[in-house]
Amino acid sequence: MQFILLPFALCFLLYIRQENRYHFWAATALKVTLTLTLALCLLVALLRRYSPVLLAANLGMVLCAGGDYFLQYIRRSPGKFTCGILLFSLGHVCNLVALFLLAPFRLSGLAVLAGLLALALALKGIGRWDTSENEPWLTIYIGLVAMTAAQSLSAAIAAPGAPGSLLLGLGGLLFFLSDIVLGIWNYQKNHILVANLNWLLYFSGQFLLCAGYIAAA
């Protein structure tokens, strides 16, 4: 993963530039390319050493790439945005399969899950987010992404020295935080800096998850 870090970062900066200039198709192509690059890394690792963890993680990353495409329509088409939510939800189901294969469920994960869901509900209430156009899928999705973050953090806390555990814990947390920031941007504060923070958290989280799966499997 260290070999693709620099080109991945440069591609991310180019993506941000295209987003900030509202170049829809260029930004969309770069965004999907970033996620598919991580999917390719997982595929290469899978071909070198078969693992059901890598298989589930690879499928999840491919589904997230599809979600990335449809998420570009967040302000253009509620229907396509909902398709993106569904694809990301399936991607997180794959993430959960991979994480549960790596580490069993722990009560600490349930406590973390409760805390993350409480944070999401509090922000939604305080910000008065109107998510009615994308319900009930958005609520299901938030539950799944919170479960991914909780399981990855729980595994990292329970076995801090295990290969990839820290990367997975940070990756899952950043992914969840990126969706919280996305909610703030979409439903509360429409500012490009908030959007940039969302993309930074999202791609950092995806990169760390990918690296964590490859290290742990």
mmCIF file of C-alpha atoms in Angstrom:
data_model
loop_
_atom_site.group_PDB
_atom_site.id
_atom_site.type_symbol
_atom_site.label_atom_id
_atom_site.label_comp_id
_atom_site.label_asym_id
_atom_site.label_seq_id
_atom_site.Cartn_x
_atom_site.Cartn_y
_atom_site.Cartn_z
ATOM 1 C CA MET A 1 0.000 0.000 0.000
ATOM 2 C CA GLN A 2 2.917 2.364 0.610
ATOM 3 C CA PHE A 3 3.699 2.272 -3.112
ATOM 4 C CA ILE A 4 0.327 3.705 -4.104
ATOM 5 C CA LEU A 5 0.093 6.257 -1.276
ATOM 6 C CA LEU A 6 1.695 9.120 -3.221
ATOM 7 C CA PRO A 7 -0.188 8.615 -6.526
ATOM 8 C CA PHE A 8 -3.396 8.057 -4.541
ATOM 9 C CA ALA A 9 -2.853 11.337 -2.678
ATOM 10 C CA LEU A 10 -2.102 13.223 -5.901
ATOM 11 C CA CYS A 11 -5.220 11.809 -7.554
ATOM 12 C CA PHE A 12 -7.225 12.841 -4.491
ATOM 13 C CA LEU A 13 -5.920 16.421 -4.708
ATOM 14 C CA LEU A 14 -6.835 16.523 -8.393
ATOM 15 C CA TYR A 15 -10.296 15.225 -7.510
ATOM 16 C CA ILE A 16 -10.754 17.974 -4.909
ATOM 17 C CA ARG A 17 -9.696 20.563 -7.491
ATOM 18 C CA GLN A 18 -12.280 19.310 -9.981
ATOM 19 C CA GLU A 19 -15.002 19.231 -7.315
ATOM 20 C CA ASN A 20 -14.240 22.763 -6.195
ATOM 21 C CA ARG A 21 -14.479 23.936 -9.797
ATOM 22 C CA TYR A 22 -17.779 22.066 -10.243
ATOM 23 C CA HIS A 23 -16.448 19.918 -13.098
ATOM 24 C CA PHE A 24 -19.005 17.159 -12.587
ATOM 25 C CA TRP A 25 -17.822 14.450 -14.980
ATOM 26 C CA ALA A 26 -14.097 14.916 -14.325
ATOM 27 C CA ALA A 27 -14.693 14.813 -10.572
ATOM 28 C CA THR A 28 -16.930 11.755 -10.881
ATOM 29 C CA ALA A 29 -14.341 9.867 -12.945
ATOM 30 C CA LEU A 30 -11.545 10.676 -10.490
ATOM 31 C CA LYS A 31 -13.678 9.759 -7.482
ATOM 32 C CA VAL A 32 -14.592 6.341 -8.866
ATOM 33 C CA THR A 33 -10.976 5.806 -9.970
ATOM 34 C CA LEU A 34 -9.738 6.369 -6.419
ATOM 35 C CA THR A 35 -12.053 3.727 -4.953
ATOM 36 C CA LEU A 36 -11.445 1.255 -7.775
ATOM 37 C CA THR A 37 -7.703 1.653 -7.204
ATOM 38 C CA LEU A 38 -8.204 0.393 -3.657
ATOM 39 C CA ALA A 39 -10.404 -2.420 -4.965
ATOM 40 C CA LEU A 40 -7.576 -3.378 -7.337
ATOM 41 C CA CYS A 41 -5.107 -3.469 -4.436
ATOM 42 C CA LEU A 42 -7.421 -5.840 -2.579
ATOM 43 C CA LEU A 43 -7.832 -7.974 -5.701
ATOM 44 C CA VAL A 44 -4.053 -8.259 -6.157
ATOM 45 C CA ALA A 45 -3.672 -9.262 -2.505
ATOM 46 C CA LEU A 46 -6.491 -11.800 -2.948
ATOM 47 C CA LEU A 47 -4.853 -13.333 -6.020
ATOM 48 C CA ARG A 48 -1.547 -13.621 -4.176
ATOM 49 C CA ARG A 49 -3.110 -15.179 -1.077
ATOM 50 C CA TYR A 50 -6.715 -16.308 -1.004
ATOM 51 C CA SER A 51 -8.642 -15.145 2.040
ATOM 52 C CA PRO A 52 -12.408 -14.827 2.589
ATOM 53 C CA VAL A 53 -11.619 -11.565 4.407
ATOM 54 C CA LEU A 54 -9.992 -10.097 1.303
ATOM 55 C CA LEU A 55 -12.789 -11.442 -0.895
ATOM 56 C CA ALA A 56 -15.474 -9.734 1.206
ATOM 57 C CA ALA A 57 -13.423 -6.536 1.474
ATOM 58 C CA ASN A 58 -12.828 -6.460 -2.286
ATOM 59 C CA LEU A 59 -16.527 -6.904 -3.054
ATOM 60 C CA GLY A 60 -17.356 -4.186 -0.536
ATOM 61 C CA MET A 61 -14.906 -1.753 -2.147
ATOM 62 C CA VAL A 62 -16.348 -2.410 -5.624
ATOM 63 C CA LEU A 63 -19.854 -1.721 -4.293
ATOM 64 C CA CYS A 64 -18.598 1.499 -2.707
ATOM 65 C CA ALA A 65 -17.165 2.539 -6.073
ATOM 66 C CA GLY A 66 -20.674 2.228 -7.494
ATOM 67 C CA GLY A 67 -21.950 4.196 -4.537
ATOM 68 C CA ASP A 68 -19.376 6.898 -5.256
ATOM 69 C CA TYR A 69 -20.771 7.316 -8.756
ATOM 70 C CA PHE A 70 -24.382 7.707 -7.650
ATOM 71 C CA LEU A 71 -23.454 9.852 -4.648
ATOM 72 C CA GLN A 72 -22.256 12.500 -7.089
ATOM 73 C CA TYR A 73 -25.949 13.121 -7.772
ATOM 74 C CA ILE A 74 -26.593 14.073 -4.147
ATOM 75 C CA ARG A 75 -27.980 17.488 -5.128
ATOM 76 C CA ARG A 76 -29.118 16.575 -8.639
ATOM 77 C CA SER A 77 -31.289 13.491 -8.256
ATOM 78 C CA PRO A 78 -32.700 12.127 -4.958
ATOM 79 C CA GLY A 79 -33.421 8.813 -6.718
ATOM 80 C CA LYS A 80 -29.819 8.314 -7.829
ATOM 81 C CA PHE A 81 -28.588 9.418 -4.409
ATOM 82 C CA THR A 82 -30.765 6.684 -2.892
ATOM 83 C CA CYS A 83 -29.131 4.164 -5.270
ATOM 84 C CA GLY A 84 -25.779 5.312 -3.912
ATOM 85 C CA ILE A 85 -26.996 4.788 -0.346
ATOM 86 C CA LEU A 86 -28.135 1.247 -1.200
ATOM 87 C CA LEU A 87 -24.794 0.368 -2.805
ATOM 88 C CA PHE A 88 -22.872 1.748 0.164
ATOM 89 C CA SER A 89 -25.151 -0.227 2.491
ATOM 90 C CA LEU A 90 -24.285 -3.441 0.659
ATOM 91 C CA GLY A 91 -20.637 -2.425 0.791
ATOM 92 C CA HIS A 92 -20.835 -2.136 4.561
ATOM 93 C CA VAL A 93 -22.495 -5.528 4.817
ATOM 94 C CA CYS A 94 -19.365 -6.867 3.109
ATOM 95 C CA ASN A 95 -17.189 -4.849 5.491
ATOM 96 C CA LEU A 96 -19.004 -6.374 8.452
ATOM 97 C CA VAL A 97 -18.520 -9.890 7.063
ATOM 98 C CA ALA A 98 -14.794 -9.234 6.694
ATOM 99 C CA LEU A 99 -14.504 -7.720 10.171
ATOM 100 C CA PHE A 100 -16.436 -10.536 11.869
ATOM 101 C CA LEU A 101 -14.193 -13.055 10.119
ATOM 102 C CA LEU A 102 -11.195 -11.263 11.606
ATOM 103 C CA ALA A 103 -12.536 -10.811 15.142
ATOM 104 C CA PRO A 104 -15.573 -12.062 17.081
ATOM 105 C CA PHE A 105 -18.271 -9.716 18.307
ATOM 106 C CA ARG A 106 -17.508 -8.128 21.685
ATOM 107 C CA LEU A 107 -19.660 -6.213 24.133
ATOM 108 C CA SER A 108 -17.313 -3.258 23.717
ATOM 109 C CA GLY A 109 -18.492 -3.088 20.116
ATOM 110 C CA LEU A 110 -22.098 -2.737 21.294
ATOM 111 C CA ALA A 111 -21.112 0.138 23.579
ATOM 112 C CA VAL A 112 -19.244 1.912 20.775
ATOM 113 C CA LEU A 113 -22.189 1.360 18.416
ATOM 114 C CA ALA A 114 -24.575 2.945 20.910
ATOM 115 C CA GLY A 115 -22.282 5.959 21.251
ATOM 116 C CA LEU A 116 -21.935 6.454 17.494
ATOM 117 C CA LEU A 117 -25.675 6.172 16.883
ATOM 118 C CA ALA A 118 -26.355 8.619 19.714
ATOM 119 C CA LEU A 119 -23.946 11.083 18.077
ATOM 120 C CA ALA A 120 -25.666 10.737 14.700
ATOM 121 C CA LEU A 121 -29.147 11.183 16.210
ATOM 122 C CA ALA A 122 -28.032 14.189 18.255
ATOM 123 C CA LEU A 123 -26.545 15.957 15.246
ATOM 124 C CA LYS A 124 -29.596 15.181 13.128
ATOM 125 C CA GLY A 125 -31.880 16.623 15.803
ATOM 126 C CA ILE A 126 -29.770 19.696 16.514
ATOM 127 C CA GLY A 127 -29.294 20.439 12.823
ATOM 128 C CA ARG A 128 -32.923 19.577 11.969
ATOM 129 C CA TRP A 129 -31.858 17.452 9.023
ATOM 130 C CA ASP A 130 -34.743 16.675 6.690
ATOM 131 C CA THR A 131 -33.870 13.199 5.385
ATOM 132 C CA SER A 132 -37.415 12.250 4.357
ATOM 133 C CA GLU A 133 -36.553 11.989 0.629
ATOM 134 C CA ASN A 134 -34.132 9.126 1.303
ATOM 135 C CA GLU A 135 -35.827 7.249 4.133
ATOM 136 C CA PRO A 136 -35.855 4.521 5.329
ATOM 137 C CA TRP A 137 -32.683 3.630 3.437
ATOM 138 C CA LEU A 138 -30.617 6.412 4.951
ATOM 139 C CA THR A 139 -31.405 5.269 8.498
ATOM 140 C CA ILE A 140 -30.501 1.678 7.611
ATOM 141 C CA TYR A 141 -27.272 2.885 6.034
ATOM 142 C CA ILE A 142 -26.266 4.945 9.084
ATOM 143 C CA GLY A 143 -26.851 1.886 11.241
ATOM 144 C CA LEU A 144 -24.605 -0.227 9.001
ATOM 145 C CA VAL A 145 -21.770 2.302 8.796
ATOM 146 C CA ALA A 146 -21.943 2.748 12.577
ATOM 147 C CA MET A 147 -21.740 -1.043 12.997
ATOM 148 C CA THR A 148 -18.678 -1.147 10.735
ATOM 149 C CA ALA A 149 -16.979 1.569 12.774
ATOM 150 C CA ALA A 150 -17.953 -0.062 16.075
ATOM 151 C CA GLN A 151 -16.700 -3.515 15.077
ATOM 152 C CA SER A 152 -13.424 -2.169 13.678
ATOM 153 C CA LEU A 153 -12.808 -0.048 16.785
ATOM 154 C CA SER A 154 -13.755 -2.896 19.103
ATOM 155 C CA ALA A 155 -11.334 -5.239 17.349
ATOM 156 C CA ALA A 156 -8.570 -2.620 17.528
ATOM 157 C CA ILE A 157 -9.143 -2.039 21.251
ATOM 158 C CA ALA A 158 -9.369 -5.753 22.084
ATOM 159 C CA ALA A 159 -6.242 -6.719 20.119
ATOM 160 C CA PRO A 160 -4.115 -3.561 19.688
ATOM 161 C CA GLY A 161 -1.060 -5.521 18.566
ATOM 162 C CA ALA A 162 -2.803 -7.623 15.915
ATOM 163 C CA PRO A 163 -1.721 -6.978 12.303
ATOM 164 C CA GLY A 164 -3.848 -4.275 10.715
ATOM 165 C CA SER A 165 -6.028 -3.728 13.800
ATOM 166 C CA LEU A 166 -5.076 -0.077 14.279
ATOM 167 C CA LEU A 167 -5.513 0.654 10.575
ATOM 168 C CA LEU A 168 -8.956 -0.965 10.545
ATOM 169 C CA GLY A 169 -10.030 0.864 13.702
ATOM 170 C CA LEU A 170 -9.005 4.262 12.347
ATOM 171 C CA GLY A 171 -10.424 3.477 8.903
ATOM 172 C CA GLY A 172 -13.829 2.494 10.239
ATOM 173 C CA LEU A 173 -13.990 5.573 12.463
ATOM 174 C CA LEU A 174 -12.992 7.971 9.672
ATOM 175 C CA PHE A 175 -15.563 6.421 7.334
ATOM 176 C CA PHE A 176 -18.294 6.997 9.909
ATOM 177 C CA LEU A 177 -17.133 10.568 10.570
ATOM 178 C CA SER A 178 -17.111 11.277 6.839
ATOM 179 C CA ASP A 179 -20.810 10.402 6.662
ATOM 180 C CA ILE A 180 -21.543 12.627 9.653
ATOM 181 C CA VAL A 181 -19.788 15.524 7.895
ATOM 182 C CA LEU A 182 -21.631 14.641 4.672
ATOM 183 C CA GLY A 183 -24.916 14.942 6.554
ATOM 184 C CA ILE A 184 -23.905 18.360 7.913
ATOM 185 C CA TRP A 185 -22.973 19.507 4.403
ATOM 186 C CA ASN A 186 -26.069 18.147 2.685
ATOM 187 C CA TYR A 187 -28.725 18.979 5.251
ATOM 188 C CA GLN A 188 -27.325 21.839 7.313
ATOM 189 C CA LYS A 189 -24.311 23.824 6.076
ATOM 190 C CA ASN A 190 -23.717 23.953 2.314
ATOM 191 C CA HIS A 191 -20.076 25.080 2.251
ATOM 192 C CA ILE A 192 -17.280 23.756 0.059
ATOM 193 C CA LEU A 193 -14.869 23.437 3.015
ATOM 194 C CA VAL A 194 -17.310 21.085 4.750
ATOM 195 C CA ALA A 195 -17.518 19.043 1.546
ATOM 196 C CA ASN A 196 -13.702 18.939 1.297
ATOM 197 C CA LEU A 197 -13.486 17.671 4.881
ATOM 198 C CA ASN A 198 -15.998 14.942 4.068
ATOM 199 C CA TRP A 199 -13.977 13.748 1.072
ATOM 200 C CA LEU A 200 -10.713 13.846 3.040
ATOM 201 C CA LEU A 201 -12.192 11.736 5.848
ATOM 202 C CA TYR A 202 -13.843 9.335 3.404
ATOM 203 C CA PHE A 203 -10.838 8.546 1.245
ATOM 204 C CA SER A 204 -8.503 8.422 4.256
ATOM 205 C CA GLY A 205 -10.887 5.951 5.871
ATOM 206 C CA GLN A 206 -11.152 3.826 2.734
ATOM 207 C CA PHE A 207 -7.375 3.775 2.298
ATOM 208 C CA LEU A 208 -6.819 2.722 5.927
ATOM 209 C CA LEU A 209 -9.499 0.025 5.708
ATOM 210 C CA CYS A 210 -7.892 -1.355 2.559
ATOM 211 C CA ALA A 211 -4.430 -1.363 4.136
ATOM 212 C CA GLY A 212 -5.827 -2.906 7.302
ATOM 213 C CA TYR A 213 -7.538 -5.759 5.508
ATOM 214 C CA ILE A 214 -4.404 -6.576 3.509
ATOM 215 C CA ALA A 215 -2.255 -6.521 6.669
ATOM 216 C CA ALA A 216 -4.718 -8.555 8.767
ATOM 217 C CA ALA A 217 -5.797 -11.231 6.286
#
